[in-house]
mmCIF file of C-alpha atoms in Angstrom:
data_model
loop_
_atom_site.group_PDB
_atom_site.id
_atom_site.type_symbol
_atom_site.label_atom_id
_atom_site.label_comp_id
_atom_site.label_asym_id
_atom_site.label_seq_id
_atom_site.Cartn_x
_atom_site.Cartn_y
_atom_site.Cartn_z
ATOM 1 C CA MET A 1 -0.346 0.202 0.022
ATOM 2 C CA GLU A 2 3.003 2.372 0.858
ATOM 3 C CA SER A 3 4.840 1.731 -2.224
ATOM 4 C CA HIS A 4 1.689 2.369 -4.041
ATOM 5 C CA THR A 5 1.142 5.609 -2.422
ATOM 6 C CA LYS A 6 4.668 6.512 -3.563
ATOM 7 C CA VAL A 7 4.419 5.759 -6.954
ATOM 8 C CA LYS A 8 1.180 7.365 -7.034
ATOM 9 C CA SER A 9 2.878 10.742 -5.701
ATOM 10 C CA TRP A 10 5.841 10.125 -8.217
ATOM 11 C CA VAL A 11 3.391 10.283 -11.423
ATOM 12 C CA PHE A 12 1.379 13.586 -9.833
ATOM 13 C CA THR A 13 5.107 15.120 -9.625
ATOM 14 C CA PHE A 14 6.205 14.364 -12.780
ATOM 15 C CA GLY A 15 2.909 15.132 -14.396
ATOM 16 C CA VAL A 16 2.906 18.595 -12.970
ATOM 17 C CA VAL A 17 6.009 18.919 -13.971
ATOM 18 C CA ARG A 18 7.385 20.129 -10.923
ATOM 19 C CA MET A 19 10.733 21.067 -10.485
ATOM 20 C CA ASN A 20 13.260 23.981 -8.092
ATOM 21 C CA ALA A 21 12.251 27.137 -9.326
ATOM 22 C CA GLY A 22 14.925 28.567 -11.647
ATOM 23 C CA TYR A 23 15.734 25.289 -12.801
ATOM 24 C CA LEU A 24 13.239 25.201 -15.909
ATOM 25 C CA SER A 25 14.688 28.860 -16.903
ATOM 26 C CA LEU A 26 18.413 27.431 -17.240
ATOM 27 C CA LEU A 27 17.073 24.019 -19.011
ATOM 28 C CA LEU A 28 14.849 26.332 -21.822
ATOM 29 C CA ILE A 29 18.402 28.311 -22.099
ATOM 30 C CA VAL A 30 20.581 25.716 -22.981
ATOM 31 C CA VAL A 31 17.747 24.115 -25.305
ATOM 32 C CA SER A 32 17.444 27.750 -26.608
ATOM 33 C CA LEU A 33 21.226 27.970 -27.103
ATOM 34 C CA ILE A 34 21.200 24.657 -28.738
ATOM 35 C CA LEU A 35 18.660 25.643 -31.537
ATOM 36 C CA PHE A 36 20.427 28.287 -32.282
ATOM 37 C CA ALA A 37 23.387 27.043 -32.781
ATOM 38 C CA SER A 38 21.734 24.362 -34.763
ATOM 39 C CA GLY A 39 20.648 27.336 -37.412
ATOM 40 C CA TRP A 40 16.881 27.793 -36.108
ATOM 41 C CA LYS A 41 17.574 31.267 -35.213
ATOM 42 C CA GLU A 42 16.476 32.470 -38.715
ATOM 43 C CA ILE A 43 13.087 30.578 -38.157
ATOM 44 C CA ILE A 44 12.251 31.213 -34.151
ATOM 45 C CA LEU A 45 13.665 34.887 -33.695
ATOM 46 C CA ARG A 46 13.864 36.367 -37.563
ATOM 47 C CA GLY A 47 14.642 40.078 -37.915
ATOM 48 C CA ILE A 48 17.529 39.533 -34.236
ATOM 49 C CA THR A 49 20.938 40.013 -34.484
ATOM 50 C CA HIS A 50 23.332 37.350 -33.636
ATOM 51 C CA LEU A 51 25.437 39.785 -31.804
ATOM 52 C CA SER A 52 22.190 41.198 -29.999
ATOM 53 C CA LEU A 53 21.120 37.602 -28.650
ATOM 54 C CA LEU A 54 24.493 36.655 -27.837
ATOM 55 C CA LEU A 55 24.818 39.643 -25.249
ATOM 56 C CA PHE A 56 21.287 39.095 -23.964
ATOM 57 C CA PHE A 57 22.042 35.662 -23.095
ATOM 58 C CA ILE A 58 25.541 36.868 -21.782
ATOM 59 C CA ALA A 59 23.657 39.613 -19.614
ATOM 60 C CA TRP A 60 20.983 37.291 -18.402
ATOM 61 C CA LEU A 61 23.673 34.921 -17.128
ATOM 62 C CA LEU A 62 25.826 37.482 -15.230
ATOM 63 C CA LEU A 63 23.160 38.789 -13.650
ATOM 64 C CA LEU A 64 21.296 35.390 -12.841
ATOM 65 C CA GLY A 65 22.009 35.665 -9.252
ATOM 66 C CA TRP A 66 22.228 39.102 -8.494
ATOM 67 C CA SER A 67 19.590 41.691 -7.085
ATOM 68 C CA PHE A 68 19.447 45.061 -5.235
ATOM 69 C CA THR A 69 17.094 46.387 -2.723
ATOM 70 C CA LEU A 70 15.440 49.670 -3.516
ATOM 71 C CA ASP A 71 13.908 51.090 -0.961
ATOM 72 C CA GLN A 72 10.927 48.111 0.414
ATOM 73 C CA TRP A 73 11.608 46.833 -3.054
ATOM 74 C CA ARG A 74 14.055 43.737 -3.829
ATOM 75 C CA ILE A 75 14.583 43.453 -7.232
ATOM 76 C CA PHE A 76 16.751 40.772 -9.433
ATOM 77 C CA GLY A 77 19.425 41.347 -12.204
ATOM 78 C CA CYS A 78 16.689 40.047 -14.960
ATOM 79 C CA VAL A 79 14.346 42.785 -14.455
ATOM 80 C CA PRO A 80 16.714 45.779 -15.388
ATOM 81 C CA LEU A 81 17.895 44.379 -18.201
ATOM 82 C CA LEU A 82 14.291 42.668 -19.422
ATOM 83 C CA LEU A 83 13.189 46.467 -19.033
ATOM 84 C CA ALA A 84 16.178 47.984 -21.008
ATOM 85 C CA VAL A 85 15.230 45.440 -23.978
ATOM 86 C CA SER A 86 11.528 46.236 -23.640
ATOM 87 C CA PHE A 87 12.386 50.440 -24.274
ATOM 88 C CA LEU A 88 15.198 49.307 -26.662
ATOM 89 C CA VAL A 89 12.915 47.525 -28.976
ATOM 90 C CA ILE A 90 10.138 49.939 -28.597
ATOM 91 C CA LEU A 91 12.150 53.268 -28.700
ATOM 92 C CA ARG A 92 13.590 51.994 -31.760
ATOM 93 C CA THR A 93 10.211 51.313 -33.968
ATOM 94 C CA ARG A 94 9.114 53.180 -36.449
ATOM 95 C CA GLY A 95 5.842 55.246 -35.746
ATOM 96 C CA MET A 96 4.427 56.678 -33.043
ATOM 97 C CA LEU A 97 1.138 54.109 -33.353
ATOM 98 C CA LEU A 98 3.054 51.329 -33.251
ATOM 99 C CA ARG A 99 4.685 52.296 -30.141
ATOM 100 C CA PHE A 100 1.720 52.967 -28.598
ATOM 101 C CA HIS A 101 0.267 49.721 -29.577
ATOM 102 C CA LEU A 102 3.272 47.437 -28.397
ATOM 103 C CA PHE A 103 2.831 49.620 -24.734
ATOM 104 C CA SER A 104 -0.968 48.796 -24.735
ATOM 105 C CA VAL A 105 -0.290 45.453 -25.232
ATOM 106 C CA GLY A 106 2.051 45.152 -22.425
ATOM 107 C CA LEU A 107 -0.350 46.877 -20.395
ATOM 108 C CA LEU A 108 -2.906 44.224 -21.416
ATOM 109 C CA LEU A 109 -0.531 41.241 -20.824
ATOM 110 C CA GLY A 110 0.084 42.395 -17.537
ATOM 111 C CA SER A 111 -3.472 43.021 -16.533
ATOM 112 C CA VAL A 112 -4.158 39.639 -17.616
ATOM 113 C CA PHE A 113 -0.978 38.595 -15.553
ATOM 114 C CA PHE A 114 -2.236 40.256 -12.585
ATOM 115 C CA PHE A 115 -5.678 38.462 -12.697
ATOM 116 C CA LEU A 116 -4.194 35.357 -13.189
ATOM 117 C CA LYS A 117 -2.083 35.328 -10.704
ATOM 118 C CA GLU A 118 -4.687 36.448 -8.060
ATOM 119 C CA THR A 119 -7.399 33.938 -9.217
ATOM 120 C CA ILE A 120 -5.686 31.099 -10.976
ATOM 121 C CA HIS A 121 -6.533 28.944 -8.140
ATOM 122 C CA LEU A 122 -10.017 29.614 -7.922
ATOM 123 C CA MET A 123 -10.365 28.133 -11.187
ATOM 124 C CA PRO A 124 -8.703 24.419 -10.705
ATOM 125 C CA ALA A 125 -10.789 23.113 -14.296
ATOM 126 C CA MET A 126 -8.950 25.315 -16.523
ATOM 127 C CA ILE A 127 -5.272 24.758 -15.244
ATOM 128 C CA ILE A 128 -2.804 22.655 -17.207
ATOM 129 C CA LEU A 129 -0.160 21.127 -15.482
ATOM 130 C CA ASN A 130 0.171 23.439 -13.156
ATOM 131 C CA PRO A 131 -0.729 26.876 -12.519
ATOM 132 C CA GLU A 132 2.554 28.642 -14.049
ATOM 133 C CA TRP A 133 2.262 26.596 -16.985
ATOM 134 C CA THR A 134 -1.393 27.698 -17.603
ATOM 135 C CA MET A 135 -0.167 31.610 -17.076
ATOM 136 C CA ALA A 136 2.540 31.231 -19.733
ATOM 137 C CA ILE A 137 0.335 29.445 -21.838
ATOM 138 C CA ILE A 138 -2.434 32.094 -21.869
ATOM 139 C CA ASN A 139 -0.147 34.814 -21.791
ATOM 140 C CA GLY A 140 2.135 33.490 -24.798
ATOM 141 C CA LEU A 141 -0.966 32.476 -27.018
ATOM 142 C CA LEU A 142 -2.509 36.245 -26.566
ATOM 143 C CA VAL A 143 1.034 38.068 -27.262
ATOM 144 C CA SER A 144 0.796 35.641 -30.505
ATOM 145 C CA ALA A 145 -1.970 37.182 -31.782
ATOM 146 C CA LEU A 146 -1.705 40.548 -30.720
ATOM 147 C CA VAL A 147 2.088 40.924 -32.188
ATOM 148 C CA ARG A 148 3.818 39.300 -35.273
ATOM 149 C CA TRP A 149 7.925 40.270 -35.507
ATOM 150 C CA PRO A 150 9.820 38.387 -32.792
ATOM 151 C CA ALA A 151 11.453 41.101 -31.539
ATOM 152 C CA PHE A 152 8.126 42.953 -30.637
ATOM 153 C CA GLN A 153 6.927 39.928 -29.025
ATOM 154 C CA VAL A 154 9.752 39.613 -26.582
ATOM 155 C CA ALA A 155 9.360 43.615 -25.638
ATOM 156 C CA ALA A 156 5.428 43.283 -24.963
ATOM 157 C CA LEU A 157 5.890 39.741 -23.174
ATOM 158 C CA SER A 158 8.460 41.176 -21.166
ATOM 159 C CA LEU A 159 6.633 44.681 -20.063
ATOM 160 C CA GLY A 160 3.516 43.200 -19.428
ATOM 161 C CA LEU A 161 4.749 39.944 -17.627
ATOM 162 C CA LEU A 162 7.029 42.757 -15.357
ATOM 163 C CA ILE A 163 3.852 45.112 -15.043
ATOM 164 C CA GLY A 164 2.029 42.393 -13.654
ATOM 165 C CA GLU A 165 4.497 40.995 -11.596
ATOM 166 C CA GLY A 166 4.850 44.390 -9.782
ATOM 167 C CA MET A 167 1.114 45.011 -9.731
ATOM 168 C CA TYR A 168 1.104 41.455 -8.067
ATOM 169 C CA ALA A 169 3.940 42.088 -5.201
ATOM 170 C CA TYR A 170 2.830 45.576 -4.499
ATOM 171 C CA SER A 171 -0.806 44.441 -3.536
ATOM 172 C CA HIS A 172 0.424 41.593 -1.228
ATOM 173 C CA ARG A 173 2.913 43.966 0.823
ATOM 174 C CA GLU A 174 1.495 43.758 3.555
ATOM 175 C CA GLN A 175 1.730 39.743 3.548
ATOM 176 C CA THR A 176 5.230 38.971 2.256
ATOM 177 C CA ASP A 177 8.011 40.839 1.030
ATOM 178 C CA ILE A 178 8.115 42.703 -2.137
ATOM 179 C CA VAL A 179 10.352 40.917 -4.729
ATOM 180 C CA ILE A 180 10.103 41.354 -8.545
ATOM 181 C CA GLY A 181 12.281 38.746 -10.736
ATOM 182 C CA HIS A 182 12.730 35.599 -8.433
ATOM 183 C CA ALA A 183 13.672 32.315 -9.849
ATOM 184 C CA GLY A 184 9.907 31.633 -10.547
ATOM 185 C CA PHE A 185 9.319 34.628 -12.295
ATOM 186 C CA GLN A 186 12.361 33.740 -14.754
ATOM 187 C CA ASP A 187 10.711 30.425 -15.030
ATOM 188 C CA VAL A 188 7.291 31.806 -16.375
ATOM 189 C CA TRP A 189 8.855 34.620 -18.290
ATOM 190 C CA TRP A 190 10.864 31.638 -20.666
ATOM 191 C CA LEU A 191 7.696 29.714 -20.695
ATOM 192 C CA THR A 192 5.546 32.701 -22.081
ATOM 193 C CA LEU A 193 8.114 33.374 -24.127
ATOM 194 C CA TYR A 194 8.172 29.686 -25.749
ATOM 195 C CA ALA A 195 4.616 29.456 -26.233
ATOM 196 C CA ALA A 196 4.484 32.961 -27.864
ATOM 197 C CA ARG A 197 6.943 31.873 -30.594
ATOM 198 C CA GLY A 198 5.374 28.431 -30.679
ATOM 199 C CA SER A 199 2.117 29.811 -30.817
ATOM 200 C CA SER A 200 3.107 31.965 -33.627
ATOM 201 C CA LEU A 201 4.956 29.609 -35.969
ATOM 202 C CA VAL A 202 2.059 27.114 -35.733
ATOM 203 C CA LEU A 203 -0.206 30.082 -37.108
ATOM 204 C CA GLU A 204 2.277 30.842 -39.637
ATOM 205 C CA SER A 205 2.632 27.032 -41.188
ATOM 206 C CA ALA A 206 -1.409 27.102 -40.832
ATOM 207 C CA ALA A 207 -1.462 30.457 -42.843
ATOM 208 C CA ALA A 208 0.496 29.349 -45.428
ATOM 209 C CA GLY A 209 -0.660 26.087 -45.853
ATOM 210 C CA CYS A 210 -4.492 27.547 -46.312
ATOM 211 C CA LYS A 211 -2.712 30.236 -49.152
ATOM 212 C CA LYS A 212 -0.631 27.251 -50.662
ATOM 213 C CA ALA A 213 -4.003 25.888 -50.632
ATOM 214 C CA TYR A 214 -5.826 28.351 -52.009
ATOM 215 C CA TYR A 215 -3.624 29.369 -54.970
ATOM 216 C CA TYR A 216 -4.111 25.575 -56.022
ATOM 217 C CA VAL A 217 -7.665 25.231 -56.104
ATOM 218 C CA TRP A 218 -7.718 28.785 -57.814
ATOM 219 C CA ASN A 219 -5.244 27.691 -60.588
ATOM 220 C CA ALA A 220 -7.214 24.557 -60.697
ATOM 221 C CA ILE A 221 -10.444 26.311 -61.435
ATOM 222 C CA ARG A 222 -8.909 28.697 -63.820
ATOM 223 C CA GLU A 223 -7.423 25.510 -65.708
ATOM 224 C CA ARG A 224 -10.761 23.925 -66.094
ATOM 225 C CA LYS A 225 -12.433 27.390 -67.420
ATOM 226 C CA GLU A 226 -9.573 27.640 -69.703
#
């Protein structure tokens, strides 16, 4: 009976993909580096230069365990890095309307992220694997539907998750310390990025397939008329 209970516990733990906070982000970083070294960069993150990606990964790893205190806020190193990336992309974007669009998408993602963190435990039926995976998938699908280009997606989701995390930490400041950018947040950020790019690639492939099918049917109809 005891061994059966241990097996069930192990299966449940494996099923919800439980691991210590921070391990998942490191795993996804390694996977990303392997994919980019294998020549998948232009498919996954086209439009972003190799130098920019290299600098981002170096900065992330250097700032991984670093944090500082600002008044009552404890802020980890990934926060200024993601803010810098977000505002750099937005400032370099041509067109004021597109800049406002990216900023508004970030605000929307922040509101959704905050709402999910506050209420996801009240909706167990919609949880996929665990709450963190659920929030990452929902926000990833949302950003892929609202923003097309990879650099814009990175900027919007980074800004959105930081806004949502800041709102959540500030609203619970009476119960716990205000911490932004901890290992759990890093896991969610990488999961959201993978969800956004994965769903974008699926949508792009489906759109390309529909376009080819349309031209094939159109050419077949035209040849019959001729």
